[in-house]
Structure formats: structure tokens, C-alpha cells
XYZ file of C-alpha atoms in Angstrom:
92
model
C -80.148 39.582 1.795
C -80.928 36.555 -0.128
C -84.484 35.338 0.847
C -85.239 31.562 0.202
C -88.964 30.137 -0.173
C -89.524 26.599 0.510
C -92.789 24.730 0.779
C -94.331 23.779 4.474
C -94.138 20.618 4.269
C -90.358 20.517 3.361
C -90.133 23.209 6.306
C -91.337 20.999 8.560
C -89.330 18.072 7.360
C -86.307 19.914 7.694
C -87.308 21.102 11.419
C -88.328 16.957 12.379
C -85.139 15.947 10.598
C -83.005 18.764 12.735
C -85.015 17.551 16.115
C -84.123 14.105 15.372
C -80.727 14.759 15.275
C -80.442 16.870 18.255
C -82.286 14.076 20.224
C -79.882 11.801 18.807
C -76.708 13.885 19.793
C -78.116 14.644 23.225
C -78.341 10.745 23.685
C -74.498 10.245 22.913
C -73.508 13.346 25.245
C -75.343 11.602 27.877
C -73.602 8.111 27.207
C -70.251 9.738 27.209
C -70.706 12.528 29.958
C -68.806 10.194 32.346
C -65.591 10.766 30.149
C -64.282 14.245 30.778
C -60.993 15.707 29.455
C -59.632 16.144 33.095
C -60.167 12.504 33.607
C -57.626 11.769 30.529
C -53.665 11.650 31.204
C -51.276 13.705 29.414
C -47.389 12.552 28.454
C -46.227 13.690 32.119
C -49.066 12.113 34.043
C -48.230 8.541 32.020
C -44.373 8.862 32.367
C -44.788 9.422 35.949
C -47.133 6.698 36.683
C -45.126 3.987 34.560
C -41.860 5.438 35.657
C -40.631 5.553 32.129
C -38.934 8.214 29.946
C -40.592 10.268 27.343
C -38.932 8.529 24.544
C -40.157 5.227 25.787
C -43.618 6.404 25.916
C -43.192 7.515 22.208
C -42.191 3.948 21.096
C -45.258 2.257 23.235
C -47.217 4.613 21.071
C -45.618 4.026 17.770
C -46.053 0.224 18.482
C -49.539 0.764 18.940
C -49.063 -0.891 22.639
C -50.800 2.373 24.138
C -53.715 3.948 22.566
C -54.060 7.662 22.523
C -55.781 10.656 20.954
C -54.384 13.617 19.827
C -55.994 16.993 20.428
C -54.521 20.531 19.198
C -51.094 18.729 18.770
C -51.528 17.368 22.544
C -51.517 13.722 23.206
C -53.999 12.206 25.769
C -54.295 8.818 27.155
C -57.350 6.829 28.837
C -56.327 5.914 32.649
C -58.077 2.704 31.334
C -55.629 1.728 28.827
C -52.353 2.997 30.843
C -53.766 0.473 33.489
C -54.374 -2.385 30.783
C -50.785 -1.581 29.829
C -49.233 -1.939 33.498
C -51.495 -5.398 33.785
C -50.060 -6.736 30.519
C -46.743 -6.017 31.637
C -47.468 -7.788 34.876
C -48.572 -10.674 33.130
C -45.430 -11.321 31.346
């Protein structure tokens, strides 16, 4: 085991900064607490909602018309983005 010695002042500064970081992360987490992965839609959900094929869905992704997030090789969509796409199509 390796022992590292630092000044008390440096240690207290480190603890203080770590505390500020934790508070900031808690604040960000509270702001985003309304969003859970269970609220997001996967490919199958979107295809059913829009009544489109998986290939058409891929075209919407590739063209940038439908924002998405890729997590562990799975693609997810925010329901509000899907709703916006429906509204945009209805406006045409």
C-alpha cells in the first residue's frame, strides 16, 4: 500500500470542491428526474406509433428529422420528439 501525505489545507480544499461537485450533480439529477428511460420509446414503439417500417424509421434518423440516443447499441427516442415529428407531418 502506498501512502500519500498532503497538507491539511490542501485536503480541506479537496473535500470542499468534492462537496460542491456532489451538490451540482444532485441539482442536475433533480432537474432531470422527470426523465426516466422507461418514458423513452424504442424502435418498435416508434414504428407502431407512426405506422412505419423499420427502414423508414432509419431514414428519419439518418436525415436528422427524428432525434435519437444510442445507448448500449439500442436506439431510444423521446416521446416529445416523436410527437413533434407527427405535428410537422400534419402541417405539410
